mmCIF file of C-alpha atoms in Angstrom:
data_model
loop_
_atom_site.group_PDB
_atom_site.id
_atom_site.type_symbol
_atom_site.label_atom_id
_atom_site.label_comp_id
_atom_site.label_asym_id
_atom_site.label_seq_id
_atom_site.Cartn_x
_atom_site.Cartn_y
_atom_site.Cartn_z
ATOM 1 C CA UNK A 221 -30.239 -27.433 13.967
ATOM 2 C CA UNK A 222 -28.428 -24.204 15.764
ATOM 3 C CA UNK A 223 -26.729 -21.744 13.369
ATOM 4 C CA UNK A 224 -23.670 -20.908 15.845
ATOM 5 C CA UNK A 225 -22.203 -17.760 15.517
ATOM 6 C CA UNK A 226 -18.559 -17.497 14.878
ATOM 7 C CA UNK A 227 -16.244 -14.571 15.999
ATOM 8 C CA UNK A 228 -12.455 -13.518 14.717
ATOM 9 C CA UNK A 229 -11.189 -11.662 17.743
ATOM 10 C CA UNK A 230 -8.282 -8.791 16.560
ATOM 11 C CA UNK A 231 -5.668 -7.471 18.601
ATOM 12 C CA UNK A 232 -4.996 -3.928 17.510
ATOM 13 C CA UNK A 233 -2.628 -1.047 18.339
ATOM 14 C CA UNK A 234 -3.165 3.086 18.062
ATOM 15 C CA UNK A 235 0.053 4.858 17.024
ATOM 16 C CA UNK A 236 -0.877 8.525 18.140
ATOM 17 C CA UNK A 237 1.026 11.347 19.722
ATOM 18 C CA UNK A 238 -1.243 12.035 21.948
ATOM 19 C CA UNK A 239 -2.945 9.618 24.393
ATOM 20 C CA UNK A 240 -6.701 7.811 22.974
ATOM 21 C CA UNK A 241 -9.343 7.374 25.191
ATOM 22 C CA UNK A 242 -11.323 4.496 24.951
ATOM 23 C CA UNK A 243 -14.564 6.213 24.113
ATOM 24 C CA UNK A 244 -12.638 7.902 21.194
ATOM 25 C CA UNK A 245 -11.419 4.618 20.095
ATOM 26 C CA UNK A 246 -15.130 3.394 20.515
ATOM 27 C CA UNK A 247 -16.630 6.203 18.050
ATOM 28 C CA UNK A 248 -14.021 6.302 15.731
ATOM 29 C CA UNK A 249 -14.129 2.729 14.664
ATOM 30 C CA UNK A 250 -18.149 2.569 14.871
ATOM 31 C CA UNK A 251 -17.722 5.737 12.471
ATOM 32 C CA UNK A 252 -15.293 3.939 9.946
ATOM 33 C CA UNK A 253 -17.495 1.183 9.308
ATOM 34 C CA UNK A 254 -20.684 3.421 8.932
ATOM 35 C CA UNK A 255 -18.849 5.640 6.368
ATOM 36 C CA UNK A 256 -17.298 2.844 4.514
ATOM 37 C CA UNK A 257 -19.850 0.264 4.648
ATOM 38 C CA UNK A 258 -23.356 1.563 5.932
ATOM 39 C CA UNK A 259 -25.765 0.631 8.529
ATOM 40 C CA UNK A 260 -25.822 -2.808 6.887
ATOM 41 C CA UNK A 261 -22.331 -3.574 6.824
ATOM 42 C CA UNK A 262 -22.132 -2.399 10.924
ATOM 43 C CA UNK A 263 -24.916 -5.049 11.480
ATOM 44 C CA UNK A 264 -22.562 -7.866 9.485
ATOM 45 C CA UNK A 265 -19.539 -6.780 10.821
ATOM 46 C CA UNK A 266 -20.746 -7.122 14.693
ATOM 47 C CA UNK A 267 -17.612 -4.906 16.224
ATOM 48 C CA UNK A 268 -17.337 -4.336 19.420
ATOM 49 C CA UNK A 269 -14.144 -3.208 21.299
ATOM 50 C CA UNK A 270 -13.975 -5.871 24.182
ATOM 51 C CA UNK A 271 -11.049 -4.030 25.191
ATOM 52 C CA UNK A 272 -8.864 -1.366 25.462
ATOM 53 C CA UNK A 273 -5.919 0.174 27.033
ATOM 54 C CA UNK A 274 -5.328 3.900 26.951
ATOM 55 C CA UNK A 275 -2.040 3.837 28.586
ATOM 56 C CA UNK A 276 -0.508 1.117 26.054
ATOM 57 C CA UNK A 277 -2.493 2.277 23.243
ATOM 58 C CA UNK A 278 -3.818 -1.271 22.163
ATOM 59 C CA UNK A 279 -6.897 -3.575 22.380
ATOM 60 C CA UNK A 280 -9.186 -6.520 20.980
ATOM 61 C CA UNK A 281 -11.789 -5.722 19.107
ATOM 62 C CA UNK A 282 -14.240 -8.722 18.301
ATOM 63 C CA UNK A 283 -16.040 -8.932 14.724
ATOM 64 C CA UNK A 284 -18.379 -11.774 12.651
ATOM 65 C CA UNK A 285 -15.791 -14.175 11.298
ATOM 66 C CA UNK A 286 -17.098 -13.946 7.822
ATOM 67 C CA UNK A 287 -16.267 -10.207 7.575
ATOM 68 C CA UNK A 288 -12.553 -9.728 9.213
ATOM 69 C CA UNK A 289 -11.492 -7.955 5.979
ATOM 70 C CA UNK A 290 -14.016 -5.228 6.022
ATOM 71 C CA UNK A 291 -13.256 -4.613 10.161
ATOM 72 C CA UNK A 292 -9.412 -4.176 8.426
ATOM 73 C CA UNK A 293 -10.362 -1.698 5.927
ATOM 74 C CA UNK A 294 -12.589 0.356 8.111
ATOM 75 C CA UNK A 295 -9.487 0.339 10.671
ATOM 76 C CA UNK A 296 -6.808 1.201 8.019
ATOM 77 C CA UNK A 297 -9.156 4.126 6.560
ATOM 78 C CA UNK A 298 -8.859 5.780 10.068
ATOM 79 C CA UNK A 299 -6.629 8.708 9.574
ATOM 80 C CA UNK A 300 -7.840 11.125 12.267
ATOM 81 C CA UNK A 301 -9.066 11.494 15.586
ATOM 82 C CA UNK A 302 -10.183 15.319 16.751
ATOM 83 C CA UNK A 303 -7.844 16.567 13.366
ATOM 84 C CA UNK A 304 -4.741 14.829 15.299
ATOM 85 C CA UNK A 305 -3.678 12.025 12.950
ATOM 86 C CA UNK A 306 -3.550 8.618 14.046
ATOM 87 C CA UNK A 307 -3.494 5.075 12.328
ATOM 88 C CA UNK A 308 -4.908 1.224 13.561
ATOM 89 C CA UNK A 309 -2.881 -1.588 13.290
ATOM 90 C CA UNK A 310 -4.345 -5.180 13.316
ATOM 91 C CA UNK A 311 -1.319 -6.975 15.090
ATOM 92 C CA UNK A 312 -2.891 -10.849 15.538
ATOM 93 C CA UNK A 313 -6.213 -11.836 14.744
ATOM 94 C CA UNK A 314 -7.873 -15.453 16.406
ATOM 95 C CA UNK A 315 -10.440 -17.689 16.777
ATOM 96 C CA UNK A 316 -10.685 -17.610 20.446
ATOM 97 C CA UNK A 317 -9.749 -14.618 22.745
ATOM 98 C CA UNK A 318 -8.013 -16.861 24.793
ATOM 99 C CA UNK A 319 -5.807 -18.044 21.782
ATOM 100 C CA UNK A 320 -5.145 -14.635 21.413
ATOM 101 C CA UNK A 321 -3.980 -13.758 24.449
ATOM 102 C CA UNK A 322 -1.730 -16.411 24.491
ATOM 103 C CA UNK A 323 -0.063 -15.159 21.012
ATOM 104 C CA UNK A 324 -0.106 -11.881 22.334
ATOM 105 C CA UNK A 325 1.934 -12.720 25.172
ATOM 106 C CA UNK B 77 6.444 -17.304 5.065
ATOM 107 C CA UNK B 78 4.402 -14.560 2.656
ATOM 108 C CA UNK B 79 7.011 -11.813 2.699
ATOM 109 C CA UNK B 80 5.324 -8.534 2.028
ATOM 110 C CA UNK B 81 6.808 -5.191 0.460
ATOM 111 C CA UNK B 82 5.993 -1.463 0.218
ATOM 112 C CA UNK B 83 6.620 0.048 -2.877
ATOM 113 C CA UNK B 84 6.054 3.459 -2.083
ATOM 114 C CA UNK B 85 6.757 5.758 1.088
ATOM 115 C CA UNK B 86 7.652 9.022 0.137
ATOM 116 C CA UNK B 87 10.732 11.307 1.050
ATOM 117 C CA UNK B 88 9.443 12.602 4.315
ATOM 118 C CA UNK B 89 8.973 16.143 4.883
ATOM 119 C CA UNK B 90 10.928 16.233 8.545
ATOM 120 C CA UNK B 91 13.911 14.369 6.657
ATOM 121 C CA UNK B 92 16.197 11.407 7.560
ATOM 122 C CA UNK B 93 15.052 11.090 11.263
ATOM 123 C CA UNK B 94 11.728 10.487 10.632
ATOM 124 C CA UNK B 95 12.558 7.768 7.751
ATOM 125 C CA UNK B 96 14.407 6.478 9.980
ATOM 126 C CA UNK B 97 11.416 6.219 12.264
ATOM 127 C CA UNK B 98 8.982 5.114 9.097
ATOM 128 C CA UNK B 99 11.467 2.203 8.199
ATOM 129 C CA UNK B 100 11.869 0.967 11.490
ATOM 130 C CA UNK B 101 7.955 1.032 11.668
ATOM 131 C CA UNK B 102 7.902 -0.992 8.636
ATOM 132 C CA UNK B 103 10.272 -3.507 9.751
ATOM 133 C CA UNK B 104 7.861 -4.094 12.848
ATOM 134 C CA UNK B 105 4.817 -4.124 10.495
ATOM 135 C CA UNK B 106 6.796 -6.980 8.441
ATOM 136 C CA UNK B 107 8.000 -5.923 5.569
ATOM 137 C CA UNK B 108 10.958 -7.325 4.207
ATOM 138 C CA UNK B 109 11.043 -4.846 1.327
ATOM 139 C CA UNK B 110 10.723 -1.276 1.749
ATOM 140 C CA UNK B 111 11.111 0.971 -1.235
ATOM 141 C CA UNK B 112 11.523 5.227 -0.806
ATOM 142 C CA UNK B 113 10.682 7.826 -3.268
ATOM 143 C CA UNK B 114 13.863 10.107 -3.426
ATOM 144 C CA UNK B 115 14.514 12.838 -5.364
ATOM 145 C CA UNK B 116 16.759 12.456 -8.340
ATOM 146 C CA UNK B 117 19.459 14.849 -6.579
ATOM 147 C CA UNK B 118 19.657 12.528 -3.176
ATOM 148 C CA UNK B 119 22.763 10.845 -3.397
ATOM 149 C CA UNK B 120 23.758 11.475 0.360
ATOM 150 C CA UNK B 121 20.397 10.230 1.591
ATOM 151 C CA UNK B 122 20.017 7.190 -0.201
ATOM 152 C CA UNK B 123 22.961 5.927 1.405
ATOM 153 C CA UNK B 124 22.233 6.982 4.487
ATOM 154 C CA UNK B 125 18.647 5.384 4.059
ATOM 155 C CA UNK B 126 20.724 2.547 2.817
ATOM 156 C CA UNK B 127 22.420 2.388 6.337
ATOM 157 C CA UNK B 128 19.421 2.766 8.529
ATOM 158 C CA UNK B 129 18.003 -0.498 6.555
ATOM 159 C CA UNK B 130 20.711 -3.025 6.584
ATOM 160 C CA UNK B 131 20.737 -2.390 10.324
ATOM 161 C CA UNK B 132 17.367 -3.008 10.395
ATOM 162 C CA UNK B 133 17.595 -6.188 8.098
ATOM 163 C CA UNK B 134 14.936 -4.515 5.699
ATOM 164 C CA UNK B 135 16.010 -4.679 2.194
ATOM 165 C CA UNK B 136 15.626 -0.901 0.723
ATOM 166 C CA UNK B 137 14.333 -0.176 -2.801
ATOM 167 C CA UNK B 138 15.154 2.460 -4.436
ATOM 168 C CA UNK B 139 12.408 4.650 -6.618
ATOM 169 C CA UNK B 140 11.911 8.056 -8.358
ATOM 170 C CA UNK B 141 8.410 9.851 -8.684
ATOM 171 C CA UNK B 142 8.467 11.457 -12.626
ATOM 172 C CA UNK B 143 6.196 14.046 -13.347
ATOM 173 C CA UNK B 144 6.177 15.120 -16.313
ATOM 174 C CA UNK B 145 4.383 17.274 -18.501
ATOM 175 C CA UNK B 146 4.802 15.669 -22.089
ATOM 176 C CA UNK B 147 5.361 12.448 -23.421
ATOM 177 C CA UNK B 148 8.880 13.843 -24.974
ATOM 178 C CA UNK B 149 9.832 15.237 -21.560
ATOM 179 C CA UNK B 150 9.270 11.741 -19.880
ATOM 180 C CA UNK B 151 11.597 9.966 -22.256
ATOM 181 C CA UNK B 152 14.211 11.960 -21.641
ATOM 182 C CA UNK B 153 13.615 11.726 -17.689
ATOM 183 C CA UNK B 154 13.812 7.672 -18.298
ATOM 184 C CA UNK B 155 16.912 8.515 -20.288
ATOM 185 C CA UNK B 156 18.673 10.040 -18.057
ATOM 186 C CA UNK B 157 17.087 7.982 -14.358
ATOM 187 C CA UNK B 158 16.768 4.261 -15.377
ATOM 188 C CA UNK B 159 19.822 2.985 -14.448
ATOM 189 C CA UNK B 160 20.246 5.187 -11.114
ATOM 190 C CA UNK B 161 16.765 3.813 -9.777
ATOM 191 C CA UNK B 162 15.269 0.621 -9.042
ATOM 192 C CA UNK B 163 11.892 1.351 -9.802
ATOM 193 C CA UNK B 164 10.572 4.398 -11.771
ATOM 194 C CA UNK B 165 7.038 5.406 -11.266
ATOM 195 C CA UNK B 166 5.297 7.502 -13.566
ATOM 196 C CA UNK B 167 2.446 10.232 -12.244
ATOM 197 C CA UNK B 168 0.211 10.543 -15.427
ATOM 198 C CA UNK B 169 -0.886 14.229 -15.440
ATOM 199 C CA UNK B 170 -1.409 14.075 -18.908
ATOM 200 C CA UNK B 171 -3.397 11.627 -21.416
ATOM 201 C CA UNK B 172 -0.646 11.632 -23.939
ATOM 202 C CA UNK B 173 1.918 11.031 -20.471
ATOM 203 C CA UNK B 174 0.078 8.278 -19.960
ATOM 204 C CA UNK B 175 -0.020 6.659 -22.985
ATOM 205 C CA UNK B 176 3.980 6.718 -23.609
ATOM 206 C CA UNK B 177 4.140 5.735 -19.566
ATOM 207 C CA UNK B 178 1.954 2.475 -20.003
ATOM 208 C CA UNK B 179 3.388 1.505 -23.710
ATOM 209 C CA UNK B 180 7.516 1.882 -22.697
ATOM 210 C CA UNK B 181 9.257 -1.210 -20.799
ATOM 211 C CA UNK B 182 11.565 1.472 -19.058
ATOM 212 C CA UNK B 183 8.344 2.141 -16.776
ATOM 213 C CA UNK B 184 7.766 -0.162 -13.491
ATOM 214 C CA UNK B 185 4.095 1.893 -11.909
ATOM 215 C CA UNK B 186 1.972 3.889 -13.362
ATOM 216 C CA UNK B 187 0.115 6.533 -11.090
ATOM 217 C CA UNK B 188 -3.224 8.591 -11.547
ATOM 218 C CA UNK B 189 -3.880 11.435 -10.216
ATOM 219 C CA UNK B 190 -5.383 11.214 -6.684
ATOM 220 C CA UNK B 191 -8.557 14.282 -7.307
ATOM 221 C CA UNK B 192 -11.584 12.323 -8.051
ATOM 222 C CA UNK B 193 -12.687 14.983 -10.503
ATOM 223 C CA UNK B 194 -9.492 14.428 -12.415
ATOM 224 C CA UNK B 195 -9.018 10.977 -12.069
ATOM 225 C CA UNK B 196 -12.592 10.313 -13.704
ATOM 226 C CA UNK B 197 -10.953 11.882 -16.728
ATOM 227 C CA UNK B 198 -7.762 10.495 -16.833
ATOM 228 C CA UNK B 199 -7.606 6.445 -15.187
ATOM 229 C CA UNK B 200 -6.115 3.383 -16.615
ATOM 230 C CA UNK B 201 -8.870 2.728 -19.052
ATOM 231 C CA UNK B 202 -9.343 -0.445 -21.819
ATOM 232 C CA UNK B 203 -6.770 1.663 -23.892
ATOM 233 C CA UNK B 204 -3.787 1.805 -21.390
ATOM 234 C CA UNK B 205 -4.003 -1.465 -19.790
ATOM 235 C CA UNK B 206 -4.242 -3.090 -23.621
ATOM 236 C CA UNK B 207 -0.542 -0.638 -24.054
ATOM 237 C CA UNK B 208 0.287 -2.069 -20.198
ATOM 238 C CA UNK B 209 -0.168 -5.197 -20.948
ATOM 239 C CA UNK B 210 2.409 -5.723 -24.237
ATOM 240 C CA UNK B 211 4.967 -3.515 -21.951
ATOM 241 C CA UNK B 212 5.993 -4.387 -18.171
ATOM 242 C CA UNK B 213 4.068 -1.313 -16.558
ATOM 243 C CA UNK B 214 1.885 -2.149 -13.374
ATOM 244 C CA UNK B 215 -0.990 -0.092 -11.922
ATOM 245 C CA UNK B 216 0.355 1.431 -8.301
ATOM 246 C CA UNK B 217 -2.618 2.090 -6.313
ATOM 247 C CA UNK B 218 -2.293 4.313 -3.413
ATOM 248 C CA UNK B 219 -3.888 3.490 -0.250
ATOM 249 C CA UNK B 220 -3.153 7.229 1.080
ATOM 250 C CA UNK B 221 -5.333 8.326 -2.024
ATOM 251 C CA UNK B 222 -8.010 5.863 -0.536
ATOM 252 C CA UNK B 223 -7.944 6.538 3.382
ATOM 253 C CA UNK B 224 -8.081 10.461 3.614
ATOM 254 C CA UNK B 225 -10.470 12.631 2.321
ATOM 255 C CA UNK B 226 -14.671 13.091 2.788
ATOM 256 C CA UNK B 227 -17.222 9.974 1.825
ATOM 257 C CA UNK B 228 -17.961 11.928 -1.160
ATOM 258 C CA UNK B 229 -14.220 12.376 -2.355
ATOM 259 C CA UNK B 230 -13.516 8.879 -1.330
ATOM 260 C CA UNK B 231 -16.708 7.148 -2.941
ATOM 261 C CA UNK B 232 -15.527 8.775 -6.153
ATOM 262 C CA UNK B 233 -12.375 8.156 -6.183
ATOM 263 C CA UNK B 234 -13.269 3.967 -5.029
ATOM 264 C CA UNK B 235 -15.837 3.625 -8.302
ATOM 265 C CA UNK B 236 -12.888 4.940 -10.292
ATOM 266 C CA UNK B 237 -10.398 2.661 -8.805
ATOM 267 C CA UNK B 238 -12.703 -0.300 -8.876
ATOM 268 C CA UNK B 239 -13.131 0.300 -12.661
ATOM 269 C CA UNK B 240 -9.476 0.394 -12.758
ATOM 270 C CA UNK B 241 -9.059 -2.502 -10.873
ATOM 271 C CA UNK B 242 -11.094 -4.252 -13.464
ATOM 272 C CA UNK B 243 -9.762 -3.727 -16.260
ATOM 273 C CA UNK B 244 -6.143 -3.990 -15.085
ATOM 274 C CA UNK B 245 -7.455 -8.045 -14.060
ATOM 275 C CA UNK B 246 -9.608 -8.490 -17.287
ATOM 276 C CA UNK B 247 -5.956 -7.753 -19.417
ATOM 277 C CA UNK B 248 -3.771 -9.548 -17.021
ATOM 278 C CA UNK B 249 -2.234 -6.572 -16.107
ATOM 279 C CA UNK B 250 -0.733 -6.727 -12.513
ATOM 280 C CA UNK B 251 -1.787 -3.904 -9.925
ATOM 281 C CA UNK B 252 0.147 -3.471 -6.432
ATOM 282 C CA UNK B 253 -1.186 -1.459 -3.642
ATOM 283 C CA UNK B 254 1.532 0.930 -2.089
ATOM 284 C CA UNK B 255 1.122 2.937 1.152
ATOM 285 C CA UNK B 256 2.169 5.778 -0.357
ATOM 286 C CA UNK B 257 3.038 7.336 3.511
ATOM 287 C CA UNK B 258 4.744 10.444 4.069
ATOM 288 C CA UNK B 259 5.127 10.022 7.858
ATOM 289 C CA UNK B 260 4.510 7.673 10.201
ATOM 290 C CA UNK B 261 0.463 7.673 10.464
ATOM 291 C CA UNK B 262 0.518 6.898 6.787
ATOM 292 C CA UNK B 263 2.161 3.223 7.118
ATOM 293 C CA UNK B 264 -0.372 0.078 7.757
ATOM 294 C CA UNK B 265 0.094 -3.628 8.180
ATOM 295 C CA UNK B 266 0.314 -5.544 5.064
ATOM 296 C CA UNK B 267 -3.027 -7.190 5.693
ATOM 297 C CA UNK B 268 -4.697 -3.945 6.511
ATOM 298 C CA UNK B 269 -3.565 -2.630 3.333
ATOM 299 C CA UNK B 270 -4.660 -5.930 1.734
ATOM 300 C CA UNK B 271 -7.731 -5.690 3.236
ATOM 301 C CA UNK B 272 -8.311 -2.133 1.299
ATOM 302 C CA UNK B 273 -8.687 -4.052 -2.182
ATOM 303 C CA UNK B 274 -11.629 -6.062 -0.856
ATOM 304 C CA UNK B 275 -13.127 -2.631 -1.570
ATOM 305 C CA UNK B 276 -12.301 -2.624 -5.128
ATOM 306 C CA UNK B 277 -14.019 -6.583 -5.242
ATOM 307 C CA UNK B 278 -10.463 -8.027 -5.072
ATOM 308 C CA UNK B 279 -10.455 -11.167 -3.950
ATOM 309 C CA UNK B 280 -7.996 -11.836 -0.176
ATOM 310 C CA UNK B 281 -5.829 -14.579 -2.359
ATOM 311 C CA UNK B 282 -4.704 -11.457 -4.924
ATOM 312 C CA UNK B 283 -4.929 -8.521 -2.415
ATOM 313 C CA UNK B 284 -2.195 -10.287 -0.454
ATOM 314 C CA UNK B 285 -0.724 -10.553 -3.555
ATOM 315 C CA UNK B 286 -0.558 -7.247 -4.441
ATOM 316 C CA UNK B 287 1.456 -6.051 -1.224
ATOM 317 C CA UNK B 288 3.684 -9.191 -1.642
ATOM 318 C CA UNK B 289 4.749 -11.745 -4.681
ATOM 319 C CA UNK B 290 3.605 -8.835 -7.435
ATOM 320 C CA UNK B 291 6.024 -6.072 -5.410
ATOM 321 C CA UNK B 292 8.986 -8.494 -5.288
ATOM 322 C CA UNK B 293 8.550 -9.550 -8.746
ATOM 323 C CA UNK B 294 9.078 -6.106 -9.860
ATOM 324 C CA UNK B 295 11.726 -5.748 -7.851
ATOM 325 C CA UNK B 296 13.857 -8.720 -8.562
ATOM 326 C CA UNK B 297 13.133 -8.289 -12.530
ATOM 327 C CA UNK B 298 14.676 -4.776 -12.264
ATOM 328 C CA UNK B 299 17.750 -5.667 -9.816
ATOM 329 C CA UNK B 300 18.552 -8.869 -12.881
ATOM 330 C CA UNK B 301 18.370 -5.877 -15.353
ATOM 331 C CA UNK B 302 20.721 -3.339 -13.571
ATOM 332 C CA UNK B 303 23.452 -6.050 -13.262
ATOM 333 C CA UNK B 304 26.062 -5.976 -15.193
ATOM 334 C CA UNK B 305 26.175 -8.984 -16.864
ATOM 335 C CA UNK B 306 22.041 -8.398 -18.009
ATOM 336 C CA UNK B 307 21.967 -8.357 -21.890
ATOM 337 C CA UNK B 308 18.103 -9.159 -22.649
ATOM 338 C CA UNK B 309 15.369 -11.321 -20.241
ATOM 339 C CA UNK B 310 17.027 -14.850 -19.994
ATOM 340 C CA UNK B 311 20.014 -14.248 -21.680
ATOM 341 C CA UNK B 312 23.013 -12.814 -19.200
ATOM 342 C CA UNK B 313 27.177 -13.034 -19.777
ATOM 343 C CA UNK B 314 28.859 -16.019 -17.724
ATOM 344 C CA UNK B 315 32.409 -15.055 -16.446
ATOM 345 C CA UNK B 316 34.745 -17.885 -16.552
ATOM 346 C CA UNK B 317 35.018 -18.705 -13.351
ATOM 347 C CA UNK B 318 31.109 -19.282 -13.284
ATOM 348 C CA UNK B 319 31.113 -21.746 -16.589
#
């Protein structure tokens, strides 16, 4: 017997004034869950940004199905990059990335 | 559809173009129910604010901030505001504040103070939400009071909330959570800010709750009271034409 495991891929959006950079985005989010949630809770959680657009200021960002609400938090305690203020938005979370993609469009 | 409401974005500091800009957000985020803190001189504004929102098809709420510094003082502030606002929230400063706050049916939210060191002291303990609960008060918590701040500050300030959170649910006392933005990087999704309560060991069914059916509820029981024809809860005057 194989213990699959599942993913809940998250489309999310950056309202800044100023333009993000991915690696930003990256550190930011990985920092979030630490402070919130430990070194355990970033080995449940499994993020990882899959993508991300500076220009448009969105991306998908792929987590362990069984925590989606604790990727949420950790993205709607983000209040700051560099001192600039910023919030996350989780716009459309799926199953599949490709299901997502489609909703997105 | 779940429709979701904000109970609480503040006045903004830039003025009506950038409320204009923070309801607009809102109505993208999905919120069909928006309500502002205005000042109790803001006549002009709130229909202004009223403009900007039936053009955006978000209904507006709204809701005055009191602050006061004795129990006596707060009475007359309900005195004088209850019928001009929707929804009054109280900021408890003051133990014997809060007491009157939680106990009086004039009061819709009831708001601690956001400094950990303070809010250890004075929270919605055993005593207020047993006065809560025989009134109509509901716990407002903040998520602005959750997301900024330093681990420290914000562990705090989540234990005391937590405890809150408890004993609001143990007393069947309801509890909504509230942006509480003052610009635009303040306002999140309704499922983000759902999401915020798992920290508090709120369960997703009531979290979405409290940014949707426990907001409206509010809402609707105060717009039945300010109508005219409102004499007590069920009973209302029937016109003629209406018989």
């Amino acid at each position: 017997m194989t213990f699959r495991r599942r993913h809940r891929y998250a489309a999310f959006r950056v309202l800044s004034s100023t333009r993000i950079g991915d690696k930003d985005v990256r550190e930011v989010i990985q920092r979030s869950i630490l402070e919130l949630f430990g070194v355990y809770g970033l080995s449940t959680i499994e993020p990882k940004v899959l993508e991300y657009d500076e220009k448009q200021g969105g991306g998908i960002i792929r987590c362990n199905n069984l925590h989606l609400p604790l990727l949420r938090a950790s993205l709607a305690s983000i209040t700051t990059i560099d001192d600039k203020p910023v919030s996350f938005f989780v716009l459309k979370v799926s199953g599949t990335l490709k299901a997502l993609r489609r909703e997105s469009t | 559809m779940r429709r979701f409401a904000d109970l609480h974005l503040r006045f903004p500091k830039k003025g009506l173009n950038e409320l204009e800009e923070m309801l607009r957000l809102s109505s993208n985020l999905e919120y069909s129910t928006v309500a502002v803190a205005f000042e109790q001189n803001m006549k002009e504004e709130v229909q202004q604010a009223h403009a900007i929102c039936s053009d955006l098809g978000v209904d507006l709420v709204t809701r005055v901030d009191l602050e006061p510094d004795t129990a006596g003082e707060l009475l007359r502030l309900l005195t004088r505001l209850r019928l001009r606002f929707e929804i009054i929230a109280v900021k408890c400063s003051t133990r014997s504040v809060a007491r009157q706050a939680a106990k009086d049916r004039r009061v819709d939210l009831l708001d601690f103070p956001t400094d950990p060191a303070q809010r250890e002291r004075l929270y919605f303990d055993r005593h207020e939400a047993v006065l809560a609960s025989g009134a109509l008060s509901t716990l407002e918590i903040n998520a602005s009071t959750i997301s900024g701040g330093r681990a420290p500050h914000k562990a705090r300030l989540l234990a005391t909330m937590r405890r809150e959170v408890m004993e609001a649910r143990r007393l069947r006392v309801p509890f909504i959570l509230s942006s509480g933005a003052e610009n635009l990087y303040g306002l999140r999704t309704p499922r983000d800010l759902a999401s915020l309560l798992t920290l508090m060991n709120v369960d997703w069914d009531s979290a979405l709750g409290a940014v949707s059916s426990e907001p409206l509820r509010i809402v609707e029981r105060n717009r039945q009271k300010l109508r005219e024809d409102y004499v007590s809860p069920g009973v209302r005057v029937v016109g003629g034409d209406q018989r």
